[in-house]
Structure formats: C-alpha cells, structure tokens
PDB file of C-alpha atoms in Angstrom:
ATOM      1  CA  MET A   1      73.988  46.168 117.877  1.00 39.00           C
ATOM      2  CA  ASP A   2      76.052  49.063 118.968  1.00 48.00           C
ATOM      3  CA  VAL A   3      79.506  48.274 119.169  1.00 53.00           C
ATOM      4  CA  ASN A   4      81.698  50.199 121.886  1.00 60.00           C
ATOM      5  CA  MET A   5      84.454  51.593 119.523  1.00 60.00           C
ATOM      6  CA  SER A   6      86.724  52.464 122.588  1.00 63.00           C
ATOM      7  CA  ASN A   7      86.769  48.693 123.795  1.00 70.00           C
ATOM      8  CA  LEU A   8      88.160  47.566 120.219  1.00 71.00           C
ATOM      9  CA  VAL A   9      91.914  46.234 120.327  1.00 73.00           C
ATOM     10  CA  VAL A  10      93.999  46.252 117.472  1.00 70.00           C
ATOM     11  CA  LYS A  11      97.140  44.884 117.087  1.00 72.00           C
ATOM     12  CA  THR A  12      99.243  44.100 113.549  1.00 71.00           C
ATOM     13  CA  ASN A  13      99.071  40.382 112.709  1.00 70.00           C
ATOM     14  CA  ARG A  14     103.020  40.181 113.358  1.00 72.00           C
ATOM     15  CA  LEU A  15     102.645  40.646 116.824  1.00 74.00           C
ATOM     16  CA  ASN A  16      99.512  38.392 116.945  1.00 72.00           C
ATOM     17  CA  THR A  17     101.641  35.329 115.679  1.00 69.00           C
ATOM     18  CA  VAL A  18     105.115  35.953 117.953  1.00 69.00           C
ATOM     19  CA  THR A  19     105.955  33.324 120.585  1.00 62.00           C
ATOM     20  CA  GLN A  20     103.560  34.081 123.238  1.00 69.00           C
ATOM     21  CA  ASN A  21     104.267  33.146 127.062  1.00 74.00           C
ATOM     22  CA  LEU A  22     102.104  35.792 128.664  1.00 83.00           C
ATOM     23  CA  SER A  23      99.834  34.513 131.654  1.00 86.00           C
ATOM     24  CA  LEU A  24      96.030  35.284 131.120  1.00 87.00           C
ATOM     25  CA  THR A  25      96.206  38.014 133.858  1.00 89.00           C
ATOM     26  CA  GLU A  26      99.420  39.560 131.735  1.00 89.00           C
ATOM     27  CA  VAL A  27      97.423  39.245 128.580  1.00 87.00           C
ATOM     28  CA  ARG A  28      94.327  40.870 129.882  1.00 88.00           C
ATOM     29  CA  ILE A  29      96.834  43.798 131.167  1.00 90.00           C
ATOM     30  CA  MET A  30      98.298  44.168 127.887  1.00 87.00           C
ATOM     31  CA  GLN A  31      94.702  44.419 126.547  1.00 85.00           C
ATOM     32  CA  LEU A  32      93.607  46.970 128.609  1.00 87.00           C
ATOM     33  CA  ALA A  33      96.868  49.051 128.261  1.00 85.00           C
ATOM     34  CA  ILE A  34      95.978  49.095 124.427  1.00 82.00           C
ATOM     35  CA  VAL A  35      92.295  49.861 124.966  1.00 81.00           C
ATOM     36  CA  ASP A  36      93.061  52.538 127.776  1.00 81.00           C
ATOM     37  CA  ALA A  37      95.710  54.224 125.764  1.00 81.00           C
ATOM     38  CA  ARG A  38      93.067  55.152 123.171  1.00 73.00           C
ATOM     39  CA  GLU A  39      90.162  55.791 125.474  1.00 70.00           C
ATOM     40  CA  THR A  40      92.024  58.255 127.682  1.00 73.00           C
ATOM     41  CA  GLY A  41      93.863  59.983 124.525  1.00 72.00           C
ATOM     42  CA  LYS A  42      97.319  59.152 125.653  1.00 77.00           C
ATOM     43  CA  GLY A  43      98.169  56.984 122.833  1.00 76.00           C
ATOM     44  CA  LEU A  44     101.049  54.421 122.926  1.00 80.00           C
ATOM     45  CA  SER A  45     104.358  55.610 123.372  1.00 85.00           C
ATOM     46  CA  THR A  46     107.946  54.538 124.925  1.00 90.00           C
ATOM     47  CA  ASP A  47     107.772  57.155 127.431  1.00 89.00           C
ATOM     48  CA  LYS A  48     104.313  57.611 128.632  1.00 87.00           C
ATOM     49  CA  PRO A  49     103.356  55.227 131.600  1.00 91.00           C
ATOM     50  CA  LEU A  50      99.643  53.548 131.118  1.00 90.00           C
ATOM     51  CA  THR A  51      97.955  52.650 134.561  1.00 91.00           C
ATOM     52  CA  ILE A  52      95.430  49.898 135.267  1.00 90.00           C
ATOM     53  CA  SER A  53      93.854  49.866 138.337  1.00 91.00           C
ATOM     54  CA  ALA A  54      92.270  46.831 140.169  1.00 91.00           C
ATOM     55  CA  SER A  55      88.907  48.287 139.773  1.00 90.00           C
ATOM     56  CA  ARG A  56      89.145  48.912 136.132  1.00 89.00           C
ATOM     57  CA  TYR A  57      90.430  45.181 135.784  1.00 90.00           C
ATOM     58  CA  ALA A  58      87.714  44.112 137.819  1.00 89.00           C
ATOM     59  CA  GLU A  59      84.860  45.958 135.791  1.00 86.00           C
ATOM     60  CA  ALA A  60      86.259  44.787 132.601  1.00 85.00           C
ATOM     61  CA  PHE A  61      86.653  40.949 133.245  1.00 86.00           C
ATOM     62  CA  GLY A  62      83.847  40.414 135.847  1.00 82.00           C
ATOM     63  CA  VAL A  63      85.668  39.659 138.904  1.00 84.00           C
ATOM     64  CA  SER A  64      85.558  41.051 142.426  1.00 87.00           C
ATOM     65  CA  ARG A  65      88.063  43.854 143.297  1.00 87.00           C
ATOM     66  CA  GLN A  66      89.957  41.528 145.495  1.00 89.00           C
ATOM     67  CA  SER A  67      90.448  39.092 142.751  1.00 89.00           C
ATOM     68  CA  ALA A  68      91.548  41.947 140.479  1.00 90.00           C
ATOM     69  CA  TYR A  69      93.834  43.142 143.324  1.00 90.00           C
ATOM     70  CA  GLU A  70      95.474  39.927 143.671  1.00 90.00           C
ATOM     71  CA  ALA A  71      95.819  39.820 139.788  1.00 89.00           C
ATOM     72  CA  ILE A  72      97.779  42.847 139.166  1.00 90.00           C
ATOM     73  CA  LEU A  73      99.928  42.327 142.250  1.00 88.00           C
ATOM     74  CA  LYS A  74     101.170  38.925 140.953  1.00 88.00           C
ATOM     75  CA  ALA A  75     101.312  40.344 137.194  1.00 87.00           C
ATOM     76  CA  GLU A  76     103.880  43.062 138.584  1.00 86.00           C
ATOM     77  CA  LYS A  77     106.128  40.649 139.853  1.00 85.00           C
ATOM     78  CA  SER A  78     106.256  38.739 136.496  1.00 89.00           C
ATOM     79  CA  LEU A  79     105.467  40.850 133.591  1.00 90.00           C
ATOM     80  CA  PHE A  80     109.256  42.638 133.019  1.00 90.00           C
ATOM     81  CA  ASP A  81     110.445  39.340 132.415  1.00 90.00           C
ATOM     82  CA  ARG A  82     107.998  38.167 129.643  1.00 89.00           C
ATOM     83  CA  ARG A  83     109.843  38.154 126.389  1.00 87.00           C
ATOM     84  CA  PHE A  84     108.856  37.371 122.912  1.00 83.00           C
ATOM     85  CA  SER A  85     110.377  36.853 119.180  1.00 83.00           C
ATOM     86  CA  PHE A  86     109.632  37.714 115.658  1.00 80.00           C
ATOM     87  CA  LEU A  87     110.970  38.266 112.202  1.00 78.00           C
ATOM     88  CA  ASP A  88     111.299  41.829 111.273  1.00 79.00           C
ATOM     89  CA  ASP A  89     110.865  43.499 107.847  1.00 78.00           C
ATOM     90  CA  ASP A  90     114.327  42.165 106.935  1.00 84.00           C
ATOM     91  CA  ASP A  91     113.675  38.499 108.041  1.00 80.00           C
ATOM     92  CA  LYS A  92     115.820  38.969 110.918  1.00 85.00           C
ATOM     93  CA  MET A  93     115.011  37.519 114.281  1.00 85.00           C
ATOM     94  CA  VAL A  94     114.391  39.990 116.849  1.00 85.00           C
ATOM     95  CA  LYS A  95     113.842  39.403 120.556  1.00 88.00           C
ATOM     96  CA  SER A  96     112.021  41.948 122.683  1.00 90.00           C
ATOM     97  CA  ARG A  97     110.013  42.423 126.097  1.00 90.00           C
ATOM     98  CA  TRP A  98     106.503  43.524 126.324  1.00 90.00           C
ATOM     99  CA  VAL A  99     107.407  46.149 128.978  1.00 92.00           C
ATOM    100  CA  GLN A 100     110.443  48.065 129.745  1.00 94.00           C
ATOM    101  CA  ARG A 101     109.347  49.529 133.054  1.00 93.00           C
ATOM    102  CA  VAL A 102     106.366  48.280 135.605  1.00 92.00           C
ATOM    103  CA  LYS A 103     105.672  49.644 138.682  1.00 91.00           C
ATOM    104  CA  TYR A 104     102.877  48.774 141.493  1.00 89.00           C
ATOM    105  CA  LEU A 105     101.135  51.587 143.111  1.00 89.00           C
ATOM    106  CA  ASP A 106     100.092  50.122 146.454  1.00 84.00           C
ATOM    107  CA  ASP A 107      98.465  53.108 147.480  1.00 84.00           C
ATOM    108  CA  GLU A 108      96.174  53.328 144.427  1.00 86.00           C
ATOM    109  CA  ALA A 109      95.878  49.410 144.058  1.00 88.00           C
ATOM    110  CA  SER A 110      97.138  50.096 140.363  1.00 91.00           C
ATOM    111  CA  ILE A 111      99.903  48.797 137.922  1.00 90.00           C
ATOM    112  CA  GLU A 112     101.830  51.098 135.667  1.00 92.00           C
ATOM    113  CA  VAL A 113     103.399  50.006 132.803  1.00 92.00           C
ATOM    114  CA  ILE A 114     105.745  51.562 129.870  1.00 93.00           C
ATOM    115  CA  LEU A 115     105.636  49.477 126.676  1.00 91.00           C
ATOM    116  CA  THR A 116     108.933  48.600 124.817  1.00 92.00           C
ATOM    117  CA  TYR A 117     109.610  50.104 121.306  1.00 90.00           C
ATOM    118  CA  ASP A 118     108.546  46.881 119.452  1.00 88.00           C
ATOM    119  CA  VAL A 119     105.263  46.751 120.926  1.00 86.00           C
ATOM    120  CA  VAL A 120     104.456  50.498 120.681  1.00 85.00           C
ATOM    121  CA  LYS A 121     105.573  50.207 117.024  1.00 83.00           C
ATOM    122  CA  GLU A 122     103.268  46.664 116.477  1.00 79.00           C
ATOM    123  CA  VAL A 123     100.220  48.017 118.436  1.00 75.00           C
ATOM    124  CA  THR A 124      98.350  50.940 117.062  1.00 58.00           C
ATOM    125  CA  ARG A 125      95.077  53.032 118.044  1.00 43.00           C
ATOM    126  CA  ILE A 126      91.882  52.018 116.069  1.00 38.00           C
ATOM    127  CA  ASP A 127      92.392  55.025 113.654  1.00 43.00           C
ATOM    128  CA  GLY A 128      95.268  53.338 111.746  1.00 43.00           C
ATOM    129  CA  TYR A 129      93.227  51.125 109.122  1.00 31.00           C
ATOM    130  CA  GLU A 130      95.847  51.814 106.710  1.00 35.00           C
ATOM    131  CA  GLN A 131      97.858  48.659 107.622  1.00 40.00           C
ATOM    132  CA  PHE A 132      96.312  45.208 107.843  1.00 40.00           C
ATOM    133  CA  PHE A 133      95.299  44.885 111.481  1.00 47.00           C
ATOM    134  CA  THR A 134      93.741  41.903 113.754  1.00 55.00           C
ATOM    135  CA  GLN A 135      90.696  43.523 115.553  1.00 61.00           C
ATOM    136  CA  TYR A 136      88.959  42.254 118.618  1.00 67.00           C
ATOM    137  CA  LEU A 137      86.296  43.712 121.016  1.00 67.00           C
ATOM    138  CA  LEU A 138      87.815  43.119 124.474  1.00 77.00           C
ATOM    139  CA  GLU A 139      84.391  41.802 125.407  1.00 78.00           C
ATOM    140  CA  GLN A 140      85.043  38.841 122.970  1.00 84.00           C
ATOM    141  CA  THR A 141      87.922  37.417 125.449  1.00 85.00           C
ATOM    142  CA  ALA A 142      86.937  39.107 128.884  1.00 84.00           C
ATOM    143  CA  HIS A 143      85.469  36.095 130.072  1.00 85.00           C
ATOM    144  CA  MET A 144      87.759  33.428 128.912  1.00 89.00           C
ATOM    145  CA  ASN A 145      89.248  31.059 131.495  1.00 87.00           C
ATOM    146  CA  SER A 146      92.321  30.129 129.763  1.00 90.00           C
ATOM    147  CA  ALA A 147      95.204  32.243 127.965  1.00 89.00           C
ATOM    148  CA  TYR A 148      95.496  29.568 125.191  1.00 92.00           C
ATOM    149  CA  SER A 149      91.990  30.679 124.323  1.00 93.00           C
ATOM    150  CA  VAL A 150      92.823  34.300 123.941  1.00 91.00           C
ATOM    151  CA  ARG A 151      95.900  33.484 121.846  1.00 90.00           C
ATOM    152  CA  LEU A 152      94.095  30.989 119.736  1.00 93.00           C
ATOM    153  CA  TYR A 153      91.317  33.701 118.972  1.00 92.00           C
ATOM    154  CA  GLU A 154      94.008  36.287 118.125  1.00 87.00           C
ATOM    155  CA  LEU A 155      95.377  34.000 115.641  1.00 88.00           C
ATOM    156  CA  LEU A 156      92.068  32.822 114.208  1.00 91.00           C
ATOM    157  CA  VAL A 157      90.021  36.158 114.092  1.00 86.00           C
ATOM    158  CA  GLN A 158      92.308  37.551 111.274  1.00 80.00           C
ATOM    159  CA  TRP A 159      91.224  34.695 109.028  1.00 87.00           C
ATOM    160  CA  LYS A 160      87.678  35.512 109.652  1.00 83.00           C
ATOM    161  CA  THR A 161      87.049  36.716 106.156  1.00 82.00           C
ATOM    162  CA  ALA A 162      88.956  34.062 104.322  1.00 85.00           C
ATOM    163  CA  LYS A 163      86.842  31.606 106.698  1.00 89.00           C
ATOM    164  CA  LYS A 164      89.989  29.452 106.854  1.00 90.00           C
ATOM    165  CA  THR A 165      93.599  29.233 107.821  1.00 91.00           C
ATOM    166  CA  PRO A 166      96.394  27.839 106.391  1.00 91.00           C
ATOM    167  CA  VAL A 167      98.009  25.138 107.944  1.00 93.00           C
ATOM    168  CA  PHE A 168      99.864  25.931 111.472  1.00 93.00           C
ATOM    169  CA  GLU A 169     102.723  23.662 111.823  1.00 93.00           C
ATOM    170  CA  LEU A 170     102.880  22.175 114.910  1.00 94.00           C
ATOM    171  CA  GLN A 171     105.816  23.558 116.811  1.00 91.00           C
ATOM    172  CA  GLN A 172     105.440  27.003 115.799  1.00 88.00           C
ATOM    173  CA  PHE A 173     101.797  26.676 116.841  1.00 92.00           C
ATOM    174  CA  ARG A 174     102.625  25.345 120.207  1.00 93.00           C
ATOM    175  CA  GLU A 175     104.898  28.397 120.738  1.00 88.00           C
ATOM    176  CA  GLN A 176     102.291  30.916 119.449  1.00 87.00           C
ATOM    177  CA  LEU A 177      99.996  29.537 122.015  1.00 90.00           C
ATOM    178  CA  GLY A 178     102.280  29.949 124.734  1.00 87.00           C
ATOM    179  CA  VAL A 179     102.886  25.941 125.217  1.00 90.00           C
ATOM    180  CA  GLU A 180     106.487  25.170 126.589  1.00 85.00           C
ATOM    181  CA  ASN A 181     108.623  22.540 125.000  1.00 86.00           C
ATOM    182  CA  ASN A 182     108.015  20.239 128.246  1.00 89.00           C
ATOM    183  CA  GLU A 183     104.605  20.577 128.621  1.00 92.00           C
ATOM    184  CA  TYR A 184     101.846  18.421 126.893  1.00 93.00           C
ATOM    185  CA  GLN A 185     104.078  16.418 124.795  1.00 92.00           C
ATOM    186  CA  ARG A 186     101.814  13.968 124.049  1.00 92.00           C
ATOM    187  CA  MET A 187      99.139  14.851 121.126  1.00 93.00           C
ATOM    188  CA  TYR A 188      96.462  13.601 123.237  1.00 91.00           C
ATOM    189  CA  ASP A 189      97.234  15.915 126.159  1.00 94.00           C
ATOM    190  CA  PHE A 190      97.814  18.746 123.725  1.00 94.00           C
ATOM    191  CA  LYS A 191      94.518  18.583 122.242  1.00 93.00           C
ATOM    192  CA  ASN A 192      92.698  17.667 125.451  1.00 91.00           C
ATOM    193  CA  ARG A 193      94.329  20.163 127.599  1.00 92.00           C
ATOM    194  CA  VAL A 194      94.932  23.135 125.412  1.00 94.00           C
ATOM    195  CA  LEU A 195      93.322  23.009 121.664  1.00 94.00           C
ATOM    196  CA  ASP A 196      89.952  21.478 122.461  1.00 93.00           C
ATOM    197  CA  VAL A 197      89.454  23.517 125.724  1.00 93.00           C
ATOM    198  CA  ALA A 198      90.366  26.887 123.504  1.00 94.00           C
ATOM    199  CA  VAL A 199      88.114  25.791 120.582  1.00 93.00           C
ATOM    200  CA  LYS A 200      85.343  25.209 123.204  1.00 92.00           C
ATOM    201  CA  GLU A 201      85.779  28.711 124.928  1.00 92.00           C
ATOM    202  CA  ILE A 202      86.037  30.479 121.467  1.00 93.00           C
ATOM    203  CA  ASN A 203      82.680  28.767 120.312  1.00 91.00           C
ATOM    204  CA  GLU A 204      80.843  29.342 123.283  1.00 89.00           C
ATOM    205  CA  LYS A 205      81.847  33.147 124.358  1.00 89.00           C
ATOM    206  CA  THR A 206      82.904  34.777 120.894  1.00 90.00           C
ATOM    207  CA  ASP A 207      81.578  36.280 117.826  1.00 88.00           C
ATOM    208  CA  ILE A 208      83.378  33.279 115.897  1.00 90.00           C
ATOM    209  CA  GLN A 209      82.802  29.664 115.378  1.00 91.00           C
ATOM    210  CA  THR A 210      85.689  27.231 114.707  1.00 92.00           C
ATOM    211  CA  SER A 211      86.644  23.805 114.007  1.00 92.00           C
ATOM    212  CA  TYR A 212      89.841  22.118 113.053  1.00 92.00           C
ATOM    213  CA  ASP A 213      91.337  19.365 111.211  1.00 92.00           C
ATOM    214  CA  GLN A 214      94.842  17.388 111.673  1.00 92.00           C
ATOM    215  CA  VAL A 215      97.425  17.630 108.833  1.00 92.00           C
ATOM    216  CA  LYS A 216      99.569  14.463 108.542  1.00 91.00           C
ATOM    217  CA  ARG A 217     102.485  13.413 106.910  1.00 90.00           C
ATOM    218  CA  GLY A 218     102.322   9.533 107.187  1.00 90.00           C
ATOM    219  CA  ARG A 219     100.859   8.757 110.381  1.00 88.00           C
ATOM    220  CA  LYS A 220     102.305  11.748 112.199  1.00 91.00           C
ATOM    221  CA  ILE A 221     100.579  14.958 112.829  1.00 93.00           C
ATOM    222  CA  ILE A 222     102.481  17.889 111.627  1.00 94.00           C
ATOM    223  CA  GLY A 223      99.887  20.641 112.023  1.00 94.00           C
ATOM    224  CA  PHE A 224      96.451  21.805 112.398  1.00 95.00           C
ATOM    225  CA  LYS A 225      94.063  23.917 109.902  1.00 93.00           C
ATOM    226  CA  PHE A 226      91.033  25.872 110.919  1.00 94.00           C
ATOM    227  CA  VAL A 227      87.653  26.801 109.495  1.00 93.00           C
ATOM    228  CA  VAL A 228      86.397  29.946 110.978  1.00 93.00           C
ATOM    229  CA  LYS A 229      83.056  31.469 110.522  1.00 91.00           C
ATOM    230  CA  GLU A 230      81.187  34.506 112.049  1.00 87.00           C
ATOM    231  CA  LYS A 231      78.163  33.970 114.114  1.00 85.00           C
ATOM    232  CA  PRO A 232      75.028  35.339 112.844  1.00 78.00           C
ATOM    233  CA  LYS A 233      74.135  38.822 113.701  1.00 66.00           C
ATOM    234  CA  LYS A 234      71.298  40.757 114.035  1.00 50.00           C
ATOM    235  CA  THR A 235      69.520  41.721 110.877  1.00 46.00           C
ATOM    236  CA  GLU A 236      69.163  45.416 109.465  1.00 48.00           C
ATOM    237  CA  ASN A 237      65.643  45.861 111.200  1.00 47.00           C
ATOM    238  CA  ASN A 238      67.167  44.564 114.680  1.00 45.00           C
ATOM    239  CA  GLN A 239      65.083  41.487 114.512  1.00 47.00           C
ATOM    240  CA  ARG A 240      66.554  38.061 115.528  1.00 43.00           C
ATOM    241  CA  ASP A 241      67.418  35.724 112.921  1.00 46.00           C
ATOM    242  CA  PRO A 242      64.450  33.186 113.055  1.00 41.00           C
ATOM    243  CA  ASN A 243      66.829  30.145 112.324  1.00 42.00           C
ATOM    244  CA  THR A 244      69.370  30.721 115.254  1.00 39.00           C
ATOM    245  CA  SER A 245      69.557  31.910 118.634  1.00 37.00           C
ATOM    246  CA  ASP A 246      71.040  35.463 119.166  1.00 37.00           C
ATOM    247  CA  MET A 247      74.437  35.070 120.075  1.00 37.00           C
ATOM    248  CA  PHE A 248      74.889  38.551 120.982  1.00 37.00           C
ATOM    249  CA  MET A 249      72.083  40.425 122.671  1.00 42.00           C
ATOM    250  CA  ILE A 250      68.987  39.374 124.880  1.00 49.00           C
ATOM    251  CA  ASP A 251      66.775  41.947 125.865  1.00 49.00           C
ATOM    252  CA  GLY A 252      69.280  44.301 124.951  1.00 56.00           C
ATOM    253  CA  LEU A 253      71.940  42.696 127.235  1.00 69.00           C
ATOM    254  CA  THR A 254      75.482  41.773 126.381  1.00 73.00           C
ATOM    255  CA  ASP A 255      76.937  38.551 127.192  1.00 75.00           C
ATOM    256  CA  LYS A 256      79.021  40.391 130.078  1.00 77.00           C
ATOM    257  CA  GLN A 257      75.952  41.673 131.267  1.00 79.00           C
ATOM    258  CA  LEU A 258      74.085  38.102 131.307  1.00 82.00           C
ATOM    259  CA  TRP A 259      77.419  36.738 133.147  1.00 84.00           C
ATOM    260  CA  ARG A 260      77.048  39.349 135.707  1.00 83.00           C
ATOM    261  CA  ILE A 261      73.406  38.746 136.189  1.00 85.00           C
ATOM    262  CA  SER A 262      74.358  35.038 136.673  1.00 83.00           C
ATOM    263  CA  ARG A 263      76.071  36.165 139.843  1.00 84.00           C
ATOM    264  CA  HIS A 264      73.567  38.042 141.397  1.00 84.00           C
ATOM    265  CA  LYS A 265      72.708  36.452 144.676  1.00 84.00           C
ATOM    266  CA  GLU A 266      69.046  36.476 144.480  1.00 85.00           C
ATOM    267  CA  PHE A 267      69.322  35.205 141.036  1.00 84.00           C
ATOM    268  CA  ILE A 268      71.625  32.183 142.333  1.00 84.00           C
ATOM    269  CA  SER A 269      69.065  31.230 144.902  1.00 84.00           C
ATOM    270  CA  THR A 270      66.329  31.247 142.496  1.00 84.00           C
ATOM    271  CA  TYR A 271      68.001  29.470 139.320  1.00 83.00           C
ATOM    272  CA  SER A 272      71.380  27.723 140.399  1.00 81.00           C
ATOM    273  CA  SER A 273      69.535  24.609 140.852  1.00 82.00           C
ATOM    274  CA  LEU A 274      69.097  24.321 137.024  1.00 82.00           C
ATOM    275  CA  ALA A 275      72.932  23.672 136.720  1.00 80.00           C
ATOM    276  CA  LYS A 276      73.227  19.848 136.602  1.00 78.00           C
ATOM    277  CA  GLY A 277      76.189  17.607 135.886  1.00 75.00           C
ATOM    278  CA  ASP A 278      79.298  19.499 134.580  1.00 73.00           C
ATOM    279  CA  ALA A 279      77.675  22.735 134.728  1.00 71.00           C
ATOM    280  CA  GLY A 280      77.241  22.352 138.619  1.00 73.00           C
ATOM    281  CA  LYS A 281      80.700  21.457 139.004  1.00 72.00           C
ATOM    282  CA  SER A 282      82.205  24.792 139.454  1.00 79.00           C
ATOM    283  CA  TRP A 283      80.858  28.569 139.455  1.00 79.00           C
ATOM    284  CA  SER A 284      82.387  29.430 136.203  1.00 80.00           C
ATOM    285  CA  ALA A 285      80.884  26.454 134.535  1.00 82.00           C
ATOM    286  CA  TYR A 286      77.462  27.507 136.131  1.00 84.00           C
ATOM    287  CA  SER A 287      77.802  30.998 134.927  1.00 84.00           C
ATOM    288  CA  ASP A 288      78.550  29.746 131.100  1.00 84.00           C
ATOM    289  CA  PHE A 289      75.661  27.422 131.321  1.00 85.00           C
ATOM    290  CA  ILE A 290      73.102  29.975 132.648  1.00 85.00           C
ATOM    291  CA  VAL A 291      74.151  32.550 129.929  1.00 83.00           C
ATOM    292  CA  GLY A 292      73.610  30.090 127.596  1.00 81.00           C
ATOM    293  CA  GLU A 293      70.038  28.671 128.790  1.00 82.00           C
ATOM    294  CA  ILE A 294      69.158  32.524 128.938  1.00 81.00           C
ATOM    295  CA  LYS A 295      69.928  32.924 125.432  1.00 75.00           C
ATOM    296  CA  LYS A 296      67.606  29.549 124.553  1.00 72.00           C
ATOM    297  CA  ASP A 297      64.878  30.832 126.435  1.00 73.00           C
ATOM    298  CA  ALA A 298      65.204  34.385 128.343  1.00 73.00           C
ATOM    299  CA  SER A 299      61.541  33.905 129.474  1.00 72.00           C
ATOM    300  CA  LYS A 300      61.804  31.092 131.992  1.00 76.00           C
ATOM    301  CA  PHE A 301      64.227  33.507 134.152  1.00 79.00           C
ATOM    302  CA  SER A 302      61.789  36.077 134.639  1.00 71.00           C
ATOM    303  CA  LYS A 303      59.719  34.353 137.385  1.00 66.00           C
ATOM    304  CA  LYS A 304      60.174  36.796 140.151  1.00 70.00           C
ATOM    305  CA  ARG A 305      60.993  39.971 138.331  1.00 73.00           C
ATOM    306  CA  PRO A 306      62.565  40.910 134.622  1.00 76.00           C
ATOM    307  CA  ILE A 307      65.768  39.742 134.098  1.00 77.00           C
ATOM    308  CA  ARG A 308      67.335  43.318 133.360  1.00 73.00           C
ATOM    309  CA  GLU A 309      66.565  44.185 136.728  1.00 76.00           C
ATOM    310  CA  TYR A 310      69.266  42.076 138.428  1.00 78.00           C
ATOM    311  CA  LEU A 311      71.787  44.522 136.965  1.00 72.00           C
ATOM    312  CA  ASP A 312      70.369  47.169 139.302  1.00 66.00           C
ATOM    313  CA  GLY A 313      71.693  45.916 142.432  1.00 63.00           C
ATOM    314  CA  SER A 314      74.796  47.428 144.576  1.00 56.00           C
ATOM    315  CA  GLU A 315      78.114  45.715 144.527  1.00 59.00           C
ATOM    316  CA  GLU A 316      77.034  43.959 147.602  1.00 64.00           C
ATOM    317  CA  ASP A 317      74.236  41.869 145.655  1.00 65.00           C
ATOM    318  CA  TYR A 318      76.698  40.090 143.472  1.00 69.00           C
ATOM    319  CA  ASP A 319      79.048  36.918 144.492  1.00 69.00           C
ATOM    320  CA  PHE A 320      82.143  37.200 142.011  1.00 62.00           C
ATOM    321  CA  SER A 321      84.422  35.316 144.825  1.00 63.00           C
ATOM    322  CA  ARG A 322      83.336  31.762 143.759  1.00 60.00           C
TER     323      ARG A 322
END
C-alpha cells in the first residue's frame, strides 16, 4: 500500500501524554495544522500563521462544507482558551496553551492559528526522525466520532512495537483522555462512555487492534494496561493475506474512500436496507457497517455498477449531512 507521507502527523511522546482537553474539532484542527505545515513547506514556528479552510477540513474528515464551516467557527471561539501541562526536562511542571493567536477569516471561511512555543518545540515535521516520535496517519483518526478515541490512539500507537503498554494509572489516564474530574466518576460509566467507545473505534477504524486489562489494588481499580497489535498488512507481492480480510484496501480503495462511497445517494438507495439493528440507528453507524461489509465481500456491492464508479460523482451526488 502506498502511504501518503504528507498526511503523516508526527508529535513527540511528551506532547501525546500531556493533560488533554481539546474537543474533537479542535484536535482535528491541530492535526491539520501539523500536516499542512509540512505539506505547504511553511514548517512550524511561533510567528507564521497556519490557515485551515472549511473545504480542507471537509475533505480531510469526510463531512459537508457546511458542517466544516460550523465546526471551525465554533473552534475559533474556544481554541485560544485551551491549556495543557507537562513535565519539562528538569521535571518541572509547565503550563501552556496550544495556540497563542487565533483568527477567523469570514471572507475565506477559514481559521488562522499561530502555535505556542511549547507546541512548536514538541511537534516536528516528518524529517526529524532523530528523536523518538509518535507517528500516525491523519486517515487513521479521520472518521472517529469521539475525541477520546483520538487521544487513546495517540497514547497506544507509541507502544505498537512493544505490543503492550505499561500500566496507565487511573487519574493521570483520565486526564490524558480529557475526562474532567466531575465526569464519569463511576467506573461503569467511565468504561461504558469513554474507554469502551474508544477501544471499539480504534479496532474498527485504525491500523491497530487493542484490548485492555484492569489493574487492581485489592478490589479497587487503579489503572489499565493495553495489548497493542498491528493489523495485518498486504504481502510483498501485493496479495491479500488469505487468513484475514484486508483491513486497509479494497479494490485499491482506502477506508476514507469507502466511507465516502457509502454516502453516495445512489449507493444509499440501493444498499441502505442492509443496515439492520444498531447499524440502522444512525448514519454514522450505517457508514461504519457498510465499510465493514464491503471489506468482507465487495462483490455483493457491484449489482448496478462497479463500486469504484461511485467515487466519480459530483458533490451533489453525496449526502454528508446525515
């Protein structure tokens, strides 16, 4: 599989393990800032503004331009106030912000941000392999519906080579996921509303498979540890592993393209009836279900025309508003 290197987000592990409090939209804007800084050749600095347009946001995350416009407009009102903290090289606590300046460009339907010194220092372009970095493709998290899923993925992917994590102590782990002290205080609610949702999305939508064990002291849960496995990739001769479905490409199509196909109006009218039970309760669940079914057997989705042809339509042929 060819990897689009320009869409590789690279962040130092320290920034990945700081207290997180960004919303999903704000996480996505920071991702795009990192990606586009490299792609445009601007690089990251404390004096060069980075611009993310509604059309760029819509393209990257598979939403309508109107939804993207509303998302970045909302983020402009809150992103400047977002803070984080971390221990520096001297083990001193540092409190910082993500951005030092943010401006909404109404006439361009764009948001312009300038990152802070600490973020610029902790984030680097793809060429900086001399340090120990966490890397992930923007596409791996593009279709996640929960900011908790993105944050957990960022924590887990740095342990992909080791195949398991150390124990994440409960209080710090909650902070790293962005869970406030007054939220989901009962363990059942934390697992049901945060942890299990994130694990499910990671297993369904990314390049890794994970599961967790509770770590107890007596009867009290004090933390969690995770097993992290890479999903099987294509073999060198570009043939699919016969023992597993190809989790990455179907007919040369990426997950992002399959998700887009699921929202083609003609495709919806032909195949939406296949979504039963939980898969029929929301359009997001429907798209996730359809992508999974295509991976199992793409041939059953070629009754009217080859599946790839659904990508050839105009913007009006797709329904991203549901």
